[in-house]
Every structure is written in structure tokens, then in C-alpha cells.
Tab-separated table of C-alpha atoms in Angstrom:
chain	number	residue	atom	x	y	z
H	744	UNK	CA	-10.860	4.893	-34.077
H	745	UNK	CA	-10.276	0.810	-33.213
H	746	UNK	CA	-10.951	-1.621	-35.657
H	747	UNK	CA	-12.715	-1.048	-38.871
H	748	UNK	CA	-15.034	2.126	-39.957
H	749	UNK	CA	-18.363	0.973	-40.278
H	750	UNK	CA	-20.145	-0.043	-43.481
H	751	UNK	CA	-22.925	2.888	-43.479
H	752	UNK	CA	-24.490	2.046	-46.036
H	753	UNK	CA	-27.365	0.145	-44.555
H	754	UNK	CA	-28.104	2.752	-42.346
H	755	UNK	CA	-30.783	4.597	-44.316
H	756	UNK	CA	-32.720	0.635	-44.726
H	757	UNK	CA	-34.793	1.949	-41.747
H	758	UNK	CA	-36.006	4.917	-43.755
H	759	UNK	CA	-36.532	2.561	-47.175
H	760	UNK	CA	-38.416	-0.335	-44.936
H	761	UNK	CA	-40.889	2.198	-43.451
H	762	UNK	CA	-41.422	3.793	-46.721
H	763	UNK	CA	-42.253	0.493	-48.062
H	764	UNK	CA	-44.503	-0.662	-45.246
H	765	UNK	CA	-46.314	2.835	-45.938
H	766	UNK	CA	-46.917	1.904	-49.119
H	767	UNK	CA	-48.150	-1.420	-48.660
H	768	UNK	CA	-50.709	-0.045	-45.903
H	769	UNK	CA	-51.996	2.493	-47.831
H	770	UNK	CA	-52.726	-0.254	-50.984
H	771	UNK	CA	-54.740	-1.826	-48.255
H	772	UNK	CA	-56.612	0.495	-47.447
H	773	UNK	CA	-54.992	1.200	-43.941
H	774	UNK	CA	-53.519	4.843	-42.174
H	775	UNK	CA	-50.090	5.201	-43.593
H	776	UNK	CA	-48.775	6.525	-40.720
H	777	UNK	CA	-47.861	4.407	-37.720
H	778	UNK	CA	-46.462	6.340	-35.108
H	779	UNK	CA	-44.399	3.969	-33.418
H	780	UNK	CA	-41.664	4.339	-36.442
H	781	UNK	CA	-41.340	7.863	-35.445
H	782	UNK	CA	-38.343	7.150	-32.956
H	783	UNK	CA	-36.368	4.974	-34.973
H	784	UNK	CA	-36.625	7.515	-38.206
H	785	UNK	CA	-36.080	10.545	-36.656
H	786	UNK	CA	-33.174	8.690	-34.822
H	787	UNK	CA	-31.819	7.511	-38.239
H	788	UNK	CA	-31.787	11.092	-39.905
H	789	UNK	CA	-30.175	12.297	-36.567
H	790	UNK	CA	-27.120	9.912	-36.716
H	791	UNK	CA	-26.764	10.299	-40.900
H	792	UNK	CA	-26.707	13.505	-40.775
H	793	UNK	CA	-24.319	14.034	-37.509
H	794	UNK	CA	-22.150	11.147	-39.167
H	795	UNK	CA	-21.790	13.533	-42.319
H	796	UNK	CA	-18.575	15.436	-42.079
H	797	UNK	CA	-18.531	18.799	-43.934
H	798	UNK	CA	-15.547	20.409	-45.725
H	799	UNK	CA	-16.279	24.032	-46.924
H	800	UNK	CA	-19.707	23.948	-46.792
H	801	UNK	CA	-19.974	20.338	-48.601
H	802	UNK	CA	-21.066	17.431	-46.553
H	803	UNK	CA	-18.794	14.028	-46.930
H	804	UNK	CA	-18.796	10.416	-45.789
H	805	UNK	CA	-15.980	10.105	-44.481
H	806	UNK	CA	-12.554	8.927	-44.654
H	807	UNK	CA	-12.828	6.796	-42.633
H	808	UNK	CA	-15.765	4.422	-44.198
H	809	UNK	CA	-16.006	1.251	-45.401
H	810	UNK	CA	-17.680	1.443	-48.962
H	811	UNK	CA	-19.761	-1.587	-49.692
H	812	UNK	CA	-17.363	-2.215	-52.708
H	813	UNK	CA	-15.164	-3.406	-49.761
H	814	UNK	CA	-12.001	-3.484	-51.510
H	815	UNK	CA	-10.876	0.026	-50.704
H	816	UNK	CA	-8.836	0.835	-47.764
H	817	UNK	CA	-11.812	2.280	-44.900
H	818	UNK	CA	-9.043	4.683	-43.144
H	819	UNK	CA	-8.290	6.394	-46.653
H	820	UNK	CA	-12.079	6.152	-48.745
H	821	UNK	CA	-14.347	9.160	-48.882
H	822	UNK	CA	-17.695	9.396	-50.904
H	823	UNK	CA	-18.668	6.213	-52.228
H	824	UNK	CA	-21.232	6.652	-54.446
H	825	UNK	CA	-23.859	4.396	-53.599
H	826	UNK	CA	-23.821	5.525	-50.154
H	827	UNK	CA	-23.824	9.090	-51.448
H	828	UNK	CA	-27.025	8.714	-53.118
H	829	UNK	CA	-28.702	6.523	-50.576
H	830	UNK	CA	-27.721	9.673	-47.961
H	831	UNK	CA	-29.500	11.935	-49.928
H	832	UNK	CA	-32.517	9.484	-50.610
H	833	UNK	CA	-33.126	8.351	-46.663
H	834	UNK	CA	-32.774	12.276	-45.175
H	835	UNK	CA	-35.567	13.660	-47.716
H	836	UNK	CA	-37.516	10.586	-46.945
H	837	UNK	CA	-37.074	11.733	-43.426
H	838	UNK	CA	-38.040	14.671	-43.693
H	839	UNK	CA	-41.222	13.961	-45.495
H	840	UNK	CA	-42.258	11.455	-42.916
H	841	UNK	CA	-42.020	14.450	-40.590
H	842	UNK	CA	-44.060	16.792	-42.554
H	843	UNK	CA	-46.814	14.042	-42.225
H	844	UNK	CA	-46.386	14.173	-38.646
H	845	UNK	CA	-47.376	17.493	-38.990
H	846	UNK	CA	-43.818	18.538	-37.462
H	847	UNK	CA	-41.030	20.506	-39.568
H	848	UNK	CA	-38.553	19.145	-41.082
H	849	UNK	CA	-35.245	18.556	-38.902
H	850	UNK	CA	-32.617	21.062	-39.206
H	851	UNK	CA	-29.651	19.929	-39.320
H	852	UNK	CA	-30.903	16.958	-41.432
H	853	UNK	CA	-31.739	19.431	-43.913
H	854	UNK	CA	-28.522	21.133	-43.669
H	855	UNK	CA	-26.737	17.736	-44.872
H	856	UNK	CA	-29.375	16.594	-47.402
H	857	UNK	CA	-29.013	20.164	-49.406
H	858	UNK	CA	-25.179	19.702	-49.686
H	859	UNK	CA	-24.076	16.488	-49.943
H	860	UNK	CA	-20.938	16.008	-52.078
H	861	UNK	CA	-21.995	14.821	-55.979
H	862	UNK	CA	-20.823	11.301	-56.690
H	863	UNK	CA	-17.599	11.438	-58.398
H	864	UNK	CA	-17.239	10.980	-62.629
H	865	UNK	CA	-14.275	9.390	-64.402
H	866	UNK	CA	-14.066	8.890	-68.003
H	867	UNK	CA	-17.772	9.300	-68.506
H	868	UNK	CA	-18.713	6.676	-65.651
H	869	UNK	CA	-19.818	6.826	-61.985
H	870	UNK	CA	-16.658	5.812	-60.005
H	871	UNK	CA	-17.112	3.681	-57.044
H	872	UNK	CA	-15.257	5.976	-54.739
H	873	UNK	CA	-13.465	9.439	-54.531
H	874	UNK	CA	-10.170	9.477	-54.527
H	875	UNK	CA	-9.532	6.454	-56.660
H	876	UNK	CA	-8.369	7.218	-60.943
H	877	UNK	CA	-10.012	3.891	-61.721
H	878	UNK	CA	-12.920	1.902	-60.320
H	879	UNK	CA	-11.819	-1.704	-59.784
H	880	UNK	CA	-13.948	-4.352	-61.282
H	881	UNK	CA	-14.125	-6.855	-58.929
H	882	UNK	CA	-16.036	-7.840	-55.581
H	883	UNK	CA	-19.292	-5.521	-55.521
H	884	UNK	CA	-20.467	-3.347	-58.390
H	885	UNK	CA	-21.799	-0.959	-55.487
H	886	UNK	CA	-21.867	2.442	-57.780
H	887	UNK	CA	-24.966	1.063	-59.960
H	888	UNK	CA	-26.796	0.830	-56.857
H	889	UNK	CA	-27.000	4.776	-56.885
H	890	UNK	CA	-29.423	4.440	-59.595
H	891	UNK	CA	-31.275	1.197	-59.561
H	892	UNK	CA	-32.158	0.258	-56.087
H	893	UNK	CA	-32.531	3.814	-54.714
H	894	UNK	CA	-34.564	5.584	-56.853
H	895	UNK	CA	-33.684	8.828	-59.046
H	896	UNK	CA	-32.263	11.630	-58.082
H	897	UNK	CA	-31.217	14.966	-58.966
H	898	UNK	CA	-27.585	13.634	-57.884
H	899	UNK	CA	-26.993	10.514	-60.104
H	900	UNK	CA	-27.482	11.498	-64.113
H	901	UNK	CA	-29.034	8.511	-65.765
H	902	UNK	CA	-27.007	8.677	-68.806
H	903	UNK	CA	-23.496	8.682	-67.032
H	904	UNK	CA	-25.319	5.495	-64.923
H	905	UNK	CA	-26.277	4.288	-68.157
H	906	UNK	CA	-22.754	4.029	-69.256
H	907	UNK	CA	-21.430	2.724	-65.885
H	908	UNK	CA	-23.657	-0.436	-66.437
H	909	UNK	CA	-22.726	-1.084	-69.672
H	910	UNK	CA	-18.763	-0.862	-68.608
H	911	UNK	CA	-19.785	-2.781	-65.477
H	912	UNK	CA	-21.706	-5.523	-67.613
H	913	UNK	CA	-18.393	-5.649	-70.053
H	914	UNK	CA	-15.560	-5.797	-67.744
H	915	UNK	CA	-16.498	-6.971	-64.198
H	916	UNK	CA	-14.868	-9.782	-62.779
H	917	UNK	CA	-17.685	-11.958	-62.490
H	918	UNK	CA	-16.147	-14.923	-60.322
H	919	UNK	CA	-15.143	-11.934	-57.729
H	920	UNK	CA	-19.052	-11.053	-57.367
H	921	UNK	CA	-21.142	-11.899	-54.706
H	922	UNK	CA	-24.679	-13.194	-54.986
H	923	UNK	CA	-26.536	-10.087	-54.365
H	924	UNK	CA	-24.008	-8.111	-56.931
H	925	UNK	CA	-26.508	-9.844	-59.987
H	926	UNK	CA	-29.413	-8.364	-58.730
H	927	UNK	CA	-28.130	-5.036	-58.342
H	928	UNK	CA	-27.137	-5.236	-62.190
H	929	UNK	CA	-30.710	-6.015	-62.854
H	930	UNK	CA	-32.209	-3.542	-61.052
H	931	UNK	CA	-30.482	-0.661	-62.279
H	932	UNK	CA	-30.924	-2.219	-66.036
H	933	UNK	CA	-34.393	-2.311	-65.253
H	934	UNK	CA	-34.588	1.212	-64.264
H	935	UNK	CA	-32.377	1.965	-67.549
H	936	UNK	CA	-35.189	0.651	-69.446
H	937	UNK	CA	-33.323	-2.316	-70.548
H	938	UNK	CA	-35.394	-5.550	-69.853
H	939	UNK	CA	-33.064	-8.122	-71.707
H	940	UNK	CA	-29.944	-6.864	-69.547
H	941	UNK	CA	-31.945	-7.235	-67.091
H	942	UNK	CA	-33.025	-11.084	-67.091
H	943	UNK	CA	-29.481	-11.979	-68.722
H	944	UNK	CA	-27.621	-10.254	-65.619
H	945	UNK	CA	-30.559	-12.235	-63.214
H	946	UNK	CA	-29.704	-15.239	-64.448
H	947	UNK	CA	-26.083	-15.239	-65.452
H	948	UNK	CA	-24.110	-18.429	-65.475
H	949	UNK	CA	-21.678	-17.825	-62.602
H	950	UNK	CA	-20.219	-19.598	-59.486
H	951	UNK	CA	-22.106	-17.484	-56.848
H	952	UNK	CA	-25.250	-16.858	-58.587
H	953	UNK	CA	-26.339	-20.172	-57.994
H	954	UNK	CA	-29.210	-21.599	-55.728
H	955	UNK	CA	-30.016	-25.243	-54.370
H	956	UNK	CA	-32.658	-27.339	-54.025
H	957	UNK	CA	-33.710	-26.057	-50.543
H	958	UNK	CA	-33.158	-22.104	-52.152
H	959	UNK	CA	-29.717	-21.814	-50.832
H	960	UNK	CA	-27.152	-19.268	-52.287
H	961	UNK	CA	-23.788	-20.770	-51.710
H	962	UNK	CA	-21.026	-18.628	-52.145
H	963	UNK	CA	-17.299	-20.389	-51.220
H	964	UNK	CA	-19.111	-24.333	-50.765
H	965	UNK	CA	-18.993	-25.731	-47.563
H	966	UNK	CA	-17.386	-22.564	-46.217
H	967	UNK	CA	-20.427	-19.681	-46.596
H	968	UNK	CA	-23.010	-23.073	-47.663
H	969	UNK	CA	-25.858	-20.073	-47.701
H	970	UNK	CA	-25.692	-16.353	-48.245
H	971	UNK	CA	-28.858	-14.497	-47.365
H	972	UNK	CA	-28.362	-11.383	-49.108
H	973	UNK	CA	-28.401	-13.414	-52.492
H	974	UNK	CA	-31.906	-14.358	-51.795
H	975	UNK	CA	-32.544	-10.727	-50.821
H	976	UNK	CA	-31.409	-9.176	-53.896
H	977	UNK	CA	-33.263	-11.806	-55.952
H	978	UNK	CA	-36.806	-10.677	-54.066
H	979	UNK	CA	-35.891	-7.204	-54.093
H	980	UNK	CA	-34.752	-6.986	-58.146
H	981	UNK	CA	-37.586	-9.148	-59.380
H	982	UNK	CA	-40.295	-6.818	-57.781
H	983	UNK	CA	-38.431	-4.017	-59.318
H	984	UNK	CA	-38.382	-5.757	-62.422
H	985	UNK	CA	-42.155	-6.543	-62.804
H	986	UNK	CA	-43.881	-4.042	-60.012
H	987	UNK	CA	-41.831	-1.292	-61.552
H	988	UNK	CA	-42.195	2.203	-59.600
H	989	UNK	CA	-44.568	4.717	-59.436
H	990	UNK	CA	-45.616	6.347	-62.992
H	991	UNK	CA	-43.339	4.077	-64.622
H	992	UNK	CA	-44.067	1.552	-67.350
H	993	UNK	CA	-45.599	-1.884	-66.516
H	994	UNK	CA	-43.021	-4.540	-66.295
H	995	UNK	CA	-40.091	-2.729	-66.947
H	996	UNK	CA	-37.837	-5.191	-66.667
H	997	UNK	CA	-39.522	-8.359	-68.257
H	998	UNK	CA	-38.680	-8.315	-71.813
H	999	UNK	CA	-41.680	-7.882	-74.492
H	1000	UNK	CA	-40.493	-11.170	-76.750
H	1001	UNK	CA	-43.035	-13.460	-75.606
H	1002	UNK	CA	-42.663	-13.806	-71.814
H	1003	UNK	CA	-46.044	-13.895	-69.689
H	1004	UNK	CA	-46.011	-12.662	-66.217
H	1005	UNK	CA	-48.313	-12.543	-63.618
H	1006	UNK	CA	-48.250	-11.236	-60.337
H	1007	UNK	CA	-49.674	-10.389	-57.567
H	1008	UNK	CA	-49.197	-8.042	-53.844
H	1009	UNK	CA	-46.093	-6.499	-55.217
H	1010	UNK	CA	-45.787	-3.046	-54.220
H	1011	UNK	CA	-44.537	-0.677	-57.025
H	1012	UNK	CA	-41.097	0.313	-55.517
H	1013	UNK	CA	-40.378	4.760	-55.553
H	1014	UNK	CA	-39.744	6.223	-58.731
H	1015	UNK	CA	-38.028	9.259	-57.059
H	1016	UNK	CA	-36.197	10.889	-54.076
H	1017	UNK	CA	-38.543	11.511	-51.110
H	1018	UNK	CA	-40.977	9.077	-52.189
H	1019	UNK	CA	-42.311	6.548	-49.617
């Protein structure tokens, strides 16, 4: 392979857009179903689950691939967690999208979803990787995304998640994180049930979780003077935080101490795997 492995781990946003788009159709009253997304899903299961490699009947990602902790060495990482999760959300997602379609579910997508390898545990905690004896805290907390923004699963345990946020909220680097990194602690507090980790996480003090007058997220000054994913993660965790998911508790991740929210067109995010 030249150059770099790719970063899958956007791959199954196609799969998590459509499912939200569903949603917000069907809250307005509209079909749920549009079947001009049918290429590009079926399309997406198709290349996650040919891109899966399996080992003795257990389905990997990779080596090579280029974790979205992006400190690891691409040509040697296998399994990140985040990614591992997010796999196993988008191809039952996929599939249910087919069943609506009236059409079975794919095959060989199927084949990957039901044996994907389990995120790897060290000392209690979700590691970032395989491979690795110790998660390094610096650049992106990644592994908390497993259980935060993608929904539950039978795959990711929330009380070993629950203790990989609270060693990732004592120890992580936080001049080394990148604006979307905040978010991503808040929205897997806010799943935890924790609304003050939440907020505090939102709206830490530090030198890339900072926006400008015209709603800029600068992250090395003049150098990156806006960072777009910052912005993203803010939109993305504060729906999470006061839509909440489906069945869940209202405003799960506003604390109960006197704050007043109101909202409006917010689409309850999915509470579980397949839902969208």
C-alpha cells in the first residue's frame, strides 16, 4: 500500500446521516424512506464489510488503519475501538434500512456485523487500540466515542466506558486535544448520566476549545485560524445533551441545579444499535 492507510472511521457517517434525516422526516410527518439513499447505503455496508479482514472466524480493522487517535503507527494498529463500535453500529443500521426496503439483509454484511472483534480492555478501561499495554493520553480521546456518540451496544459495557471517562477526564493531556475531543467527553458523560461532567468538559478552559467572535474554532492561531469539526462536535454534543435519545431521560446532560433550557427541532439522537 502507498502512503497512509485511510482513517475509516467516517465511513459509516453515511449510514448515521440517513438515519438522522429518517428521523427528522418521520417527526414531520413525511415517508421515512427516500429511495435515492439506497445506493450510497448499500454501497457503504458493501465496502465496510469487504474492508473487514477476518482472522479465525473474527472480523478486524486492519493493520493497516489509521485510528482517529492518530498517534499510533497506521502500518502496525489493528482494532481501534471507536471504529470497532461504529462498524458494528453502521452494518445493523444497514441492514435495517434494507428490511424496510422490503429486501433481506446483505450477506456478507451480516457475516462481519455478527463477528466483529470486541474492543480491547486494559486495567479496567477501554484501550484506544489493540496491540498497545497503555492508551496514550494525548491528541484524541477517540475510545469514549464507542459509547457516547454511537449509541449502545452489546459490544461496549457501560461500566468499563464509565471508568475510561473518568481516567480520560483525570489524566488527558488537555493542550494535546483538538476542538472536537471536548465534545466527545460530553457526549459520552451525557450518555453516562453525568450532566455536570458534561457541561464542565463543554466548556473547559483550554487553548483549542476556544471560539471567536465570528464562531471560529482556532486551533494553532494563524496557522489552522478555524477548525470545522470543533463547531461540529459542539452542535452534535449539545443536541445529545438536551434532545437526549430515544426512551431516555429529558435533558440528560443539562444539570438539574437551576439551569433552564429550552429548545426546539432537535431530533432525539438513537439510544441503541440499529436504530435510525
Amino acid at each position: 500500500m502507498d502512503g497512509l492507510p485511510p482513517a475509516v472511521g467516517a465511513a459509516p457517517h453515511v449510514v448515521m446521516l440517513l438515519g438522522a434525516a429518517r428521523r427528522r422526516r418521520l417527526l414531520d410527518g413525511l415517508a421515512g424512506e427516500q429511495s435515492r439513499a439506497a445506493v450510497a447505503l448499500d454501497d457503504t455496508a458493501a465496502f465496510m464489510s469487504d474492508y473487514a479482514d477476518e482472522t479465525d472466524g473474527v472480523f478486524h480493522l486492519g493493520p493497516p488503519v489509521m485510528p482517529a487517535q492518530e498517534f499510533y503507527d497506521p502500518r502496525e494498529t489493528a482494532d481501534p475501538t471507536y471504529e470497532l463500535a461504529y462498524w458494528s453500529f453502521g452494518l445493523e443500521l444497514a441492514g435495517r434500512f434494507r428490511e424496510r426496503r422490503g429486501l433481506p439483509r446483505d450477506e456478507a454484511a451480516e457475516r462481519v456485523r455478527a463477528a466483529m472483534a470486541p474492543p480491547t480492555v486494559h486495567h479496567g478501561r477501554y484501550a484506544a487500540v489493540a496491540g498497545e499495554a497503555e492508551t496514550r493520553p494525548d491528541d484524541h480521546p477517540s475510545m469514549l466515542m464507542a459509547y457516547g456518540f454511537v449509541p449502545a451496544s452489546p459490544a461496549v459495557d457501560p461500566a468499563t466506558m464509565r471508568a475510561t471517562l473518568d481516567w480520560a477526564l483525570e489524566n488527558w493531556q488537555w493542550d494535546s486535544a483538538w476542538g472536537w475531543d471536548f465534545p466527545v467527553m460530553a457526549m459520552t458523560a451525557a450518555r453516562m448520566a453525568d450532566a455536570d461532567a458534561a457541561v464542565d468538559v463543554l466548556l473547559r478552559d483550554a487553548w483549542k476549545n476556544r471560539y471567536d467572535a465570528a464562531g471560529h474554532n482556532p486551533q494553532m492561531g494563524s496557522f489552522l485560524p478555524l477548525y470545522l469539526p470543533g463547531n461540529g462536535g459542539v452542535l452534535a454534543a449539545v443536541s445529545l445533551m438536551v434532545a437526549g435519545w430515544r426512551g431516555g431521560p429529558e435533558l440528560p446532560g443539562i444539570p438539574t441545579d437551576g439551569w433552564v433550557v429550552a429548545h426546539e427541532g432537535l431530533v432525539p439522537w438513537p439510544a441503541g444499535e440499529g436504530q435510525g
